[in-house]
GROMACS .gro file of C-alpha atoms in nm:
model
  397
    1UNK     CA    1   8.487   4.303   7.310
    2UNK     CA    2   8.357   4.045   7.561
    3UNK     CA    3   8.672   3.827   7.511
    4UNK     CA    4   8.892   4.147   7.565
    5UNK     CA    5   8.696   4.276   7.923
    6UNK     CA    6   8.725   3.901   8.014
    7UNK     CA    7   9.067   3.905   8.000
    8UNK     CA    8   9.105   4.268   8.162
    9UNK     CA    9   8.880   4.126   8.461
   10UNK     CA   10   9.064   3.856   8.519
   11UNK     CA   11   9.479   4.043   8.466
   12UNK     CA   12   9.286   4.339   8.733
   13UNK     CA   13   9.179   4.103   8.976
   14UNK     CA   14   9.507   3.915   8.948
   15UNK     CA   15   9.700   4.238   9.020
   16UNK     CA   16   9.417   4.429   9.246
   17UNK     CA   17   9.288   4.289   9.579
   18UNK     CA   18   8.969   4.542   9.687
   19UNK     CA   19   9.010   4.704  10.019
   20UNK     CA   20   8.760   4.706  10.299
   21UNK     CA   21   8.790   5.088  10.196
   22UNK     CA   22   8.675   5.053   9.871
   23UNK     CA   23   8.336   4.884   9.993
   24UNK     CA   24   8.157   5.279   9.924
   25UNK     CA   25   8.209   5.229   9.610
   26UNK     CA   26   7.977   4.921   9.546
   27UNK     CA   27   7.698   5.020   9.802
   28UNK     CA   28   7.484   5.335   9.816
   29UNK     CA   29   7.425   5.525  10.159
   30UNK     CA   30   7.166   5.730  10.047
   31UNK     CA   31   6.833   5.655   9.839
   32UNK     CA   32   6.884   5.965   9.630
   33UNK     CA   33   7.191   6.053   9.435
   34UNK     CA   34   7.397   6.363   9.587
   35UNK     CA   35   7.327   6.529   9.263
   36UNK     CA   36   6.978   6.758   9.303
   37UNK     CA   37   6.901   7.039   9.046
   38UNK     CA   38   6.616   7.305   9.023
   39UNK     CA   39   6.458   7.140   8.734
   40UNK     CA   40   6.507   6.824   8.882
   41UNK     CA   41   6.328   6.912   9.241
   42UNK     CA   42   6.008   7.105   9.050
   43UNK     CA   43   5.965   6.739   8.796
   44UNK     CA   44   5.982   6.592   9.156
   45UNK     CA   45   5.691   6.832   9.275
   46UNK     CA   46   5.482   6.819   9.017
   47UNK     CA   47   5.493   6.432   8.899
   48UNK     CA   48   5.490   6.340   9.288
   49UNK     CA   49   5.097   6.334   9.341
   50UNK     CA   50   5.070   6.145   9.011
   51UNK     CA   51   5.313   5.846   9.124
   52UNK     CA   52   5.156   5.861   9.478
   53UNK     CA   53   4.850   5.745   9.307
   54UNK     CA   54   4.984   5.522   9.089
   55UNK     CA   55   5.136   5.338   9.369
   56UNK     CA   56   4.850   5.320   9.561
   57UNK     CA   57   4.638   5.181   9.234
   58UNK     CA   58   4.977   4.863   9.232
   59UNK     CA   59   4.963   4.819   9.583
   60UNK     CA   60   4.615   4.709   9.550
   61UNK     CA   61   4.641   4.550   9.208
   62UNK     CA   62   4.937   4.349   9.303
   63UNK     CA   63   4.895   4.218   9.676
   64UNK     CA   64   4.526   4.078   9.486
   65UNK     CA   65   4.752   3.933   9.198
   66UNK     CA   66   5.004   3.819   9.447
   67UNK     CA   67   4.749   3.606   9.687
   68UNK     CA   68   4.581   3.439   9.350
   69UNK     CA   69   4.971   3.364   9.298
   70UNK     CA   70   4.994   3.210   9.627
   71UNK     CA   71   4.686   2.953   9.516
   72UNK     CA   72   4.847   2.859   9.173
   73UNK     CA   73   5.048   2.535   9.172
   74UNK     CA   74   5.436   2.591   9.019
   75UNK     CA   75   5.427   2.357   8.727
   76UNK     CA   76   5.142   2.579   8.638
   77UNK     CA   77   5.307   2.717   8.292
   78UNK     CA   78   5.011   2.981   8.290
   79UNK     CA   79   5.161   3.067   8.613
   80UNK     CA   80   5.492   3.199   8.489
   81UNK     CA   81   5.246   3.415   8.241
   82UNK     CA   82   5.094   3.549   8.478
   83UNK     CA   83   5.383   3.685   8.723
   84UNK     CA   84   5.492   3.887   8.403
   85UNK     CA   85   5.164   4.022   8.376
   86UNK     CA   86   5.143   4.115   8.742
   87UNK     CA   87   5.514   4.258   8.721
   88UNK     CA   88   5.431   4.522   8.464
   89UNK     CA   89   5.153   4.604   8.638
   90UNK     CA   90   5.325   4.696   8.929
   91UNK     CA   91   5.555   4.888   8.673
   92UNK     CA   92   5.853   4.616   8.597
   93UNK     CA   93   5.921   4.476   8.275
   94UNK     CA   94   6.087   4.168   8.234
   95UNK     CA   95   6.292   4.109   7.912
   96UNK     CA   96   6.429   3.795   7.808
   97UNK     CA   97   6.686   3.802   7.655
   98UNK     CA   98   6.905   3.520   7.612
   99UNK     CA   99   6.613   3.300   7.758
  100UNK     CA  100   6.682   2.917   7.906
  101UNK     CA  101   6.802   2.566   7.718
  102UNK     CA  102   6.432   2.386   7.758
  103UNK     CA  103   6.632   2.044   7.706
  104UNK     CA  104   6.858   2.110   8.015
  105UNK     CA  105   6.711   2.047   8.353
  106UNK     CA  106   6.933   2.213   8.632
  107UNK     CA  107   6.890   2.163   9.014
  108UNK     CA  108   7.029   2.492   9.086
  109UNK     CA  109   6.968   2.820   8.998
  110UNK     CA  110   7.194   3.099   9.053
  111UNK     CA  111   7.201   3.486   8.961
  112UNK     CA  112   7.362   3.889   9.120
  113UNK     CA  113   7.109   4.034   9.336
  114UNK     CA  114   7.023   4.411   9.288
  115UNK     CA  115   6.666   4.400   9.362
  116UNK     CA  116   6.395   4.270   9.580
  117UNK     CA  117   6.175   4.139   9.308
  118UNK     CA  118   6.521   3.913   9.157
  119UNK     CA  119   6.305   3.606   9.239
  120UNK     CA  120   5.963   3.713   9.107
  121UNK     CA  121   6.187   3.831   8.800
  122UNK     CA  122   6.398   3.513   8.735
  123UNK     CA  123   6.035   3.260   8.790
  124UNK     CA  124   5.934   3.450   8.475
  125UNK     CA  125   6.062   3.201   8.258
  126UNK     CA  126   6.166   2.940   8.519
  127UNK     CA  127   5.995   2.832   8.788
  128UNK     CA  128   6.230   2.768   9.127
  129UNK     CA  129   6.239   2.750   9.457
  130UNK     CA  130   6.449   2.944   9.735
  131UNK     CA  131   6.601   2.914  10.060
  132UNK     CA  132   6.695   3.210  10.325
  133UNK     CA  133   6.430   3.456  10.232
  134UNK     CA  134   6.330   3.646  10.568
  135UNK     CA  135   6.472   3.949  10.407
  136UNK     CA  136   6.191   4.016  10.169
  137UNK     CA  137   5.832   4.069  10.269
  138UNK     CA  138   5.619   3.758  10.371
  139UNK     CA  139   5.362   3.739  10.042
  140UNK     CA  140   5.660   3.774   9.839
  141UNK     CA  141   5.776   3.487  10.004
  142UNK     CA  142   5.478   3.244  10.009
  143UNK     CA  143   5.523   3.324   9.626
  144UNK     CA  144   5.784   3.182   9.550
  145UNK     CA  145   5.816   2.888   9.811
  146UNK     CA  146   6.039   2.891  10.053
  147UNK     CA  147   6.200   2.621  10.206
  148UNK     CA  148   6.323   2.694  10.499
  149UNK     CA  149   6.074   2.855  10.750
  150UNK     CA  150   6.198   2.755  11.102
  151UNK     CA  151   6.363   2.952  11.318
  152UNK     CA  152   6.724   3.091  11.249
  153UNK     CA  153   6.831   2.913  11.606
  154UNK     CA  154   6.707   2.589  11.483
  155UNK     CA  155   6.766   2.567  11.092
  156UNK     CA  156   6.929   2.313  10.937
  157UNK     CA  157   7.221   2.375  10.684
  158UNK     CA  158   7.077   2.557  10.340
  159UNK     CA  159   7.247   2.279  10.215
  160UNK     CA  160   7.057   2.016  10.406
  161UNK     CA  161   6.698   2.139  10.331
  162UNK     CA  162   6.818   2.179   9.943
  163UNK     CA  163   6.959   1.804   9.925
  164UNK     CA  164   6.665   1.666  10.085
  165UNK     CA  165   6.374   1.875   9.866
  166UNK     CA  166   6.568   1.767   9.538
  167UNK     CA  167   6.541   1.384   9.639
  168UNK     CA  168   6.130   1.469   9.648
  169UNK     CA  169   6.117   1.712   9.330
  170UNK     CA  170   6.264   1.853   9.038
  171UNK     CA  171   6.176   2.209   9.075
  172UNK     CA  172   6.509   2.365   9.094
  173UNK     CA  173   6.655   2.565   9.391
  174UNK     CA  174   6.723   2.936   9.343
  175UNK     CA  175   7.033   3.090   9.516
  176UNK     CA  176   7.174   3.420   9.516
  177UNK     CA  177   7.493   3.394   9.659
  178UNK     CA  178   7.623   3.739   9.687
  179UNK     CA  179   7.384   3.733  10.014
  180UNK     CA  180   7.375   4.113   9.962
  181UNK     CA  181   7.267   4.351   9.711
  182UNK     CA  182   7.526   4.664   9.571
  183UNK     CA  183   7.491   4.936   9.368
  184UNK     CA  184   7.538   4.732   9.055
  185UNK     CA  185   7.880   4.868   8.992
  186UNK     CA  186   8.074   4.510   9.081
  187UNK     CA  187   7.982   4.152   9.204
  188UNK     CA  188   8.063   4.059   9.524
  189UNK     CA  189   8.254   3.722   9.588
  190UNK     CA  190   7.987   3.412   9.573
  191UNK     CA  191   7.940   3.187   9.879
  192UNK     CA  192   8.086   2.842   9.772
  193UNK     CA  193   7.784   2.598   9.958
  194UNK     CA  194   7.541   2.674   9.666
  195UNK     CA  195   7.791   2.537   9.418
  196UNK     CA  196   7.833   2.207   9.650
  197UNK     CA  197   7.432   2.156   9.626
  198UNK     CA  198   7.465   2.011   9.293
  199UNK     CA  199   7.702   2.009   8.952
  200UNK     CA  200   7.359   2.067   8.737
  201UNK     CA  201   7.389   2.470   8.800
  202UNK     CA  202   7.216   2.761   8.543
  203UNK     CA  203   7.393   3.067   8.593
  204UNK     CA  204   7.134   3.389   8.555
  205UNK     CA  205   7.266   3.752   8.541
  206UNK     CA  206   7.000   4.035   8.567
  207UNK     CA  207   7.013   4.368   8.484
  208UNK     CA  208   6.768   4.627   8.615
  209UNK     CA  209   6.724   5.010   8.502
  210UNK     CA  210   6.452   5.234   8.708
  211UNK     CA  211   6.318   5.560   8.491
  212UNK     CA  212   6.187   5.835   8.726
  213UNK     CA  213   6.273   6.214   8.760
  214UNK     CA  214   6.470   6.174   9.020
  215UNK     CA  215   6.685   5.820   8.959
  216UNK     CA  216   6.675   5.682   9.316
  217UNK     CA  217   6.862   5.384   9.391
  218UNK     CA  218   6.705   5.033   9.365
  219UNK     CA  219   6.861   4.975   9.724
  220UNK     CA  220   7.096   5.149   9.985
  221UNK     CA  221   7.280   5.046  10.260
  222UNK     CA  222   7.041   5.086  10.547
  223UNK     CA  223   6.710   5.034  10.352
  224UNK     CA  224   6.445   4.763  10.431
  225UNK     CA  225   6.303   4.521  10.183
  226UNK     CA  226   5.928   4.693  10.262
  227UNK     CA  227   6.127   5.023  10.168
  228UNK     CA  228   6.300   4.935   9.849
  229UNK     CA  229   5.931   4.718   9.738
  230UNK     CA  230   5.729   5.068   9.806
  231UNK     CA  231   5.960   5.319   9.554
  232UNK     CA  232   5.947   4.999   9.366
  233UNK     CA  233   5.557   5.100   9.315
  234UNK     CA  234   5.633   5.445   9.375
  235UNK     CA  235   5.873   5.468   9.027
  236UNK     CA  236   5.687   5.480   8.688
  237UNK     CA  237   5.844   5.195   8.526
  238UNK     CA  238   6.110   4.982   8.526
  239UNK     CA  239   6.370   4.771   8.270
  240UNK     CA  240   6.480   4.403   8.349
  241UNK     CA  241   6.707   4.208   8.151
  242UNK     CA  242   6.747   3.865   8.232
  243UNK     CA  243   7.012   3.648   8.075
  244UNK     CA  244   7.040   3.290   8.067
  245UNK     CA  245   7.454   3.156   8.064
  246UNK     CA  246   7.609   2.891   7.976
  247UNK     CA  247   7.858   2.729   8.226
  248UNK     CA  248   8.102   2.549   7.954
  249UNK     CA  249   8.202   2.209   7.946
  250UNK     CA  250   8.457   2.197   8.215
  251UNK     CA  251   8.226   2.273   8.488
  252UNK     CA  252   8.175   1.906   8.705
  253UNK     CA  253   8.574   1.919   8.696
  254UNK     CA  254   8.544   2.216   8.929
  255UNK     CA  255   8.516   2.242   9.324
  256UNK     CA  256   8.226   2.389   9.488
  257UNK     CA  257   8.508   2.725   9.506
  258UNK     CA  258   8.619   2.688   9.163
  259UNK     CA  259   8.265   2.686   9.043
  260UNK     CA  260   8.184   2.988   9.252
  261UNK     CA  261   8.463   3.217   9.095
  262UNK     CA  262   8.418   3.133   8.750
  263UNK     CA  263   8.003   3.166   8.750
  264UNK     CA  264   8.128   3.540   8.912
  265UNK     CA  265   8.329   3.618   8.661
  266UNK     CA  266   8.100   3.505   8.410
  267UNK     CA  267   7.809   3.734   8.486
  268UNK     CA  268   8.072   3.968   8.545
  269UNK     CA  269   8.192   3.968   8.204
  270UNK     CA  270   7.839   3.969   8.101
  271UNK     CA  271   7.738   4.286   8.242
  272UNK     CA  272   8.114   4.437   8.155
  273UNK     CA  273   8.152   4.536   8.587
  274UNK     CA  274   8.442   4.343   8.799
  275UNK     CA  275   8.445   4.063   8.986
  276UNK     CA  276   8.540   4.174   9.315
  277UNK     CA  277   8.698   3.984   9.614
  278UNK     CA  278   8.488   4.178   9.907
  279UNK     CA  279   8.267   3.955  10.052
  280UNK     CA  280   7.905   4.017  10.267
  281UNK     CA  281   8.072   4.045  10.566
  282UNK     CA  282   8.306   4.299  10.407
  283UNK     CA  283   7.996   4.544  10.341
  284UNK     CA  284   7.815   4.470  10.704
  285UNK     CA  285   8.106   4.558  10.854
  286UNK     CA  286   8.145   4.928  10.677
  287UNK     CA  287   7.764   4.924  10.762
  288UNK     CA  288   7.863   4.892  11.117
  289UNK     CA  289   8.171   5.182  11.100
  290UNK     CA  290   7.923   5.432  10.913
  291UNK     CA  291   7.672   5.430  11.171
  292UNK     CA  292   7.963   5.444  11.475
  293UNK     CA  293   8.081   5.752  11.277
  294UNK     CA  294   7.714   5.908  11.239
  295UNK     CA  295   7.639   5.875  11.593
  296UNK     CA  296   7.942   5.958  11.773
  297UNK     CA  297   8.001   6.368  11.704
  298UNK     CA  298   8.310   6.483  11.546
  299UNK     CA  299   8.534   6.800  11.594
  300UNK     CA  300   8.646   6.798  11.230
  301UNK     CA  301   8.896   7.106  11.326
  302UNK     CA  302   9.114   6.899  11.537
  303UNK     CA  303   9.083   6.658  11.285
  304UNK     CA  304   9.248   6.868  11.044
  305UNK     CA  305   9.504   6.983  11.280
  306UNK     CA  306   9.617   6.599  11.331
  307UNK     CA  307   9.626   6.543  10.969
  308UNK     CA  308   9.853   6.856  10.907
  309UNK     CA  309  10.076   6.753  11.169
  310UNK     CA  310  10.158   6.460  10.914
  311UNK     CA  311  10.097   6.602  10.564
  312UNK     CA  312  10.194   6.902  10.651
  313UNK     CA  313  10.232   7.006  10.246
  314UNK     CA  314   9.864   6.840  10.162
  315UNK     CA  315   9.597   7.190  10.165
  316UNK     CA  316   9.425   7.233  10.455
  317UNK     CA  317   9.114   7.244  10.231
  318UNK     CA  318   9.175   6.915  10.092
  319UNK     CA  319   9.219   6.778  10.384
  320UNK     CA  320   8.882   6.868  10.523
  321UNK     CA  321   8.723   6.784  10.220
  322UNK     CA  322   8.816   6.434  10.303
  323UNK     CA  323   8.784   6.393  10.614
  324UNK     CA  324   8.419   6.557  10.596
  325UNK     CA  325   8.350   6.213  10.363
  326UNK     CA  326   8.545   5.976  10.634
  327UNK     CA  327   8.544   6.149  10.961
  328UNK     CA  328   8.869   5.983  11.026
  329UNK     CA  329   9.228   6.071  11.010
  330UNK     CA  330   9.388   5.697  10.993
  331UNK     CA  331   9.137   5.649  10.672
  332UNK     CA  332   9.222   6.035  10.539
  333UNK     CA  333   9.567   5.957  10.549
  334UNK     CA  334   9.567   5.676  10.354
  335UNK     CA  335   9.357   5.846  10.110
  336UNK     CA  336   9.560   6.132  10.072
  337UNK     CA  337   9.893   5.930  10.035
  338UNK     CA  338   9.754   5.669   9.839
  339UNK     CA  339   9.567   5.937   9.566
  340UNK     CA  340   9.912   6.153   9.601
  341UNK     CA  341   9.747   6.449   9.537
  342UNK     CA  342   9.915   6.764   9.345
  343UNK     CA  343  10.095   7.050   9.544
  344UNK     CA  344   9.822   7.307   9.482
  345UNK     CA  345   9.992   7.550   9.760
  346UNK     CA  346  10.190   7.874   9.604
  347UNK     CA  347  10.469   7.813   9.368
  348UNK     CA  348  10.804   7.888   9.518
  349UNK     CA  349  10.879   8.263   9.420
  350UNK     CA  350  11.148   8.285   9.130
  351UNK     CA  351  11.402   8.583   9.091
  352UNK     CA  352  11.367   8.842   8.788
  353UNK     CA  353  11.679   8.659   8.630
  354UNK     CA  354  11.543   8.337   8.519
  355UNK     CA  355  11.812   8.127   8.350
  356UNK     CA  356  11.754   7.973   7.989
  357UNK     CA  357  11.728   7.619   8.101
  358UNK     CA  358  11.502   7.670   8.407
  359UNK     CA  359  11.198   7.847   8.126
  360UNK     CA  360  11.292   7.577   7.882
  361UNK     CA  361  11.168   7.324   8.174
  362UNK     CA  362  10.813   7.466   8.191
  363UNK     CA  363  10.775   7.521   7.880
  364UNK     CA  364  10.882   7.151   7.788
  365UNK     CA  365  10.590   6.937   7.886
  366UNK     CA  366  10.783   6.588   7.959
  367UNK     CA  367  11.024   6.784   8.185
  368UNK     CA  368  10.744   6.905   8.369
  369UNK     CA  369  10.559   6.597   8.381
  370UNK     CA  370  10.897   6.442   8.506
  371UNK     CA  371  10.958   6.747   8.760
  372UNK     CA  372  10.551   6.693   8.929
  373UNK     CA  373  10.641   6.319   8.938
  374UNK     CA  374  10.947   6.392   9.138
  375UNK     CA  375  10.741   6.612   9.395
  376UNK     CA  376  10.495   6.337   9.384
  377UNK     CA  377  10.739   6.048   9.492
  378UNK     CA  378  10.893   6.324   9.783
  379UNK     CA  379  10.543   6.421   9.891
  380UNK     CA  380  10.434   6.010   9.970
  381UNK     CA  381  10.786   5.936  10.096
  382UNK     CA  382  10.781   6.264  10.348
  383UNK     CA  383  10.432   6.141  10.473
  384UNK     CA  384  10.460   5.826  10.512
  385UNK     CA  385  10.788   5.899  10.725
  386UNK     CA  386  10.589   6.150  10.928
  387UNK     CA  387  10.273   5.860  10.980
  388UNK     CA  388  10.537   5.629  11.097
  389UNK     CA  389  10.714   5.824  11.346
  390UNK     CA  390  10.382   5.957  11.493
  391UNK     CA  391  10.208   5.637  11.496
  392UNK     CA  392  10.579   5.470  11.572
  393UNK     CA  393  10.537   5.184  11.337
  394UNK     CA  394  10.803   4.954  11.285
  395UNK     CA  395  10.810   4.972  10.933
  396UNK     CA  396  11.125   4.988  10.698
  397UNK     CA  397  11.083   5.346  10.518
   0.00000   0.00000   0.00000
């Protein structure tokens, strides 16, 4: 089945370029998920007090574990040991399980971020060191070495401080090159300079799963790395899956780009999501339109009334739906013409004397498939007409 969503991945992305629009799919703007019931809100009530105390009890336990960490040399092999122990203390549980070739030797280390902890989680079983890692808390960070502690005004290429610490040691470098973490629902496009480190590269996919009543989100779009380590306390346990990969043999033919793509698609195809072609900048720049939209106010009435002026045949409650979600009409437009929504507005009214061939057509199912597809094609054809003369875009209709 692999083999088959390899070759899906790669015909979709072929024939599908993502659109800055379709970043809110791959992040999360909210911790919790929209969908709250009763039963789910009393669990919350009553198991609260008992995980405020449990994360209290790992807050303690692990910033102790974490400073004897601090004191342990790398090559240590106890040392790896111990990290496990102190993640499932702290409620994480790190499975192995398709764990690393102990004859192979790489320089570089590279895995999909969805967590804070990804580092703690991958020096499990190997130990590493990592560059660019002022987004996660500073214990965390003596940890698991960084490199790179200067300034951002006056650091040096990632690629210069990684070059020059491999001609002093063999403890590999760990990368994440999404430079973001999503929902877990698609991998963003890799940054290429990792890839021109070094040839020797181990590609690592992880997989995380968080049980608690509630099921929030490992991460969100405007959450801090102190945030997302607290409800990492704060949530009973947690599931990692950590999966070694093997790069094939035509990897040191590859560019630093070619290399980049192909280790995406490969933990894609690992963890069956696609391989998409939005980048980091793609998400901070929907980060940047969501909070102009949340702190501007909107009159979503006039909204509407612009809308209707150009889908004039789309309902009015649709409409608002939508723009209620985007809170604007350029985006809601596209939406709407791009989803091609069914006519849900009154059927036309039809005389007593129906002929023959007119209830033959509804009762005939491919006729009336046929006849909605031909309403379909007039209702995007009509609006985009209308958009273009409003907006008076010179655009061939």
């Amino acid at each position: 089945s692999k083999q088959w969503y390899q070759r899906r991945v790669r015909a979709d992305s072929s024939s599908k370029t993502e659109t800055k629009e379709d970043v809110k799919l791959y992040v999360n703007e909210q911790r919790f998920p929209q969908t709250w019931t009763i039963v789910r809100v009393l669990l919350f009530v009553v198991t609260f007090p008992l995980c405020l105390v449990l994360g209290i009890i790992r807050l303690f336990i692990g910033l102790q574990a974490l400073v004897i960490l601090c004191l342990m040399p790398k090559r240590l092999k106890l040392r790896r040991y111990f990290l496990r122990l102190v993640l499932m203390l702290i409620g994480v549980f790190v499975n192995i399980q398709k764990p690393p070739n102990q004859d192979s030797k790489p320089s570089v280390i590279v895995s999909n971020h969805v967590s804070v902890l990804d580092r703690l989680i991958i020096e499990c079983s190997l130990m590493c060191a990592t560059l660019s890692v002022r987004d996660i808390p500073l214990l965390i960070r003596l940890v698991i070495g960084s490199l790179d502690l200067t300034p951002r005004h006056e650091a040096p290429p990632p690629t210069t401080v990684a070059k020059a610490h491999l001609e002093t040691s063999d403890v590999p470098i760990l990368t994440l090159p999404e430079q973001m973490m999503t929902n877990g629902r698609g991998i963003l496009k890799f940054a290429s300079w990792p890839f021109s480190i070094s040839a020797n590269v181990q590609v690592v996919c992880i997989e995380i799963q968080r049980f608690h009543v509630l099921t929030p989100h490992l991460t969100y779009l405007f959450s801090s790395p102190i945030g997302d380590f607290f409800w990492t306390l704060f949530c009973p346990a947690h599931w990692a899956n950590v999966r070694y990969l093997s790069v094939g043999d035509d990897w040191r033919e590859k560019n630093p780009e070619q290399r980049a793509l192909h280790a995406q698609n490969l933990i894609g195809t690992e963890l069956e999501i696609p391989a998409l072609k939005l980048t980091c900048h793609d998400v901070n720049e929907y980060k940047k339109s969501v909070v102009k939209q949340r702190a501007k106010p909107v009159d979503i009435d006039s909204l509407v009334r612009q809308v209707i002026e150009v889908l004039p045949n789309i309902p009015e409650s649709e409409i608002r739906a939508d723009l209620m979600r985007t809170k604007d009409t350029t985006q809601t437009i596209y939406n709407l013409v791009r989803t091609a929504p069914k006519e849900v507005k009154k059927p036309p009214k039809t005389t007593t004397t129906k002929s023959s061939g007119q209830g033959s057509l509804f009762k005939d199912p491919v006729a009336r498939a046929n006849m909605l597809e031909l309403k379909k094609a007039e209702l995007i054809a009509d609006g985009r007409r209308r958009y273009i003369e409003k907006h008076g875009l010179d655009i061939k209709p």
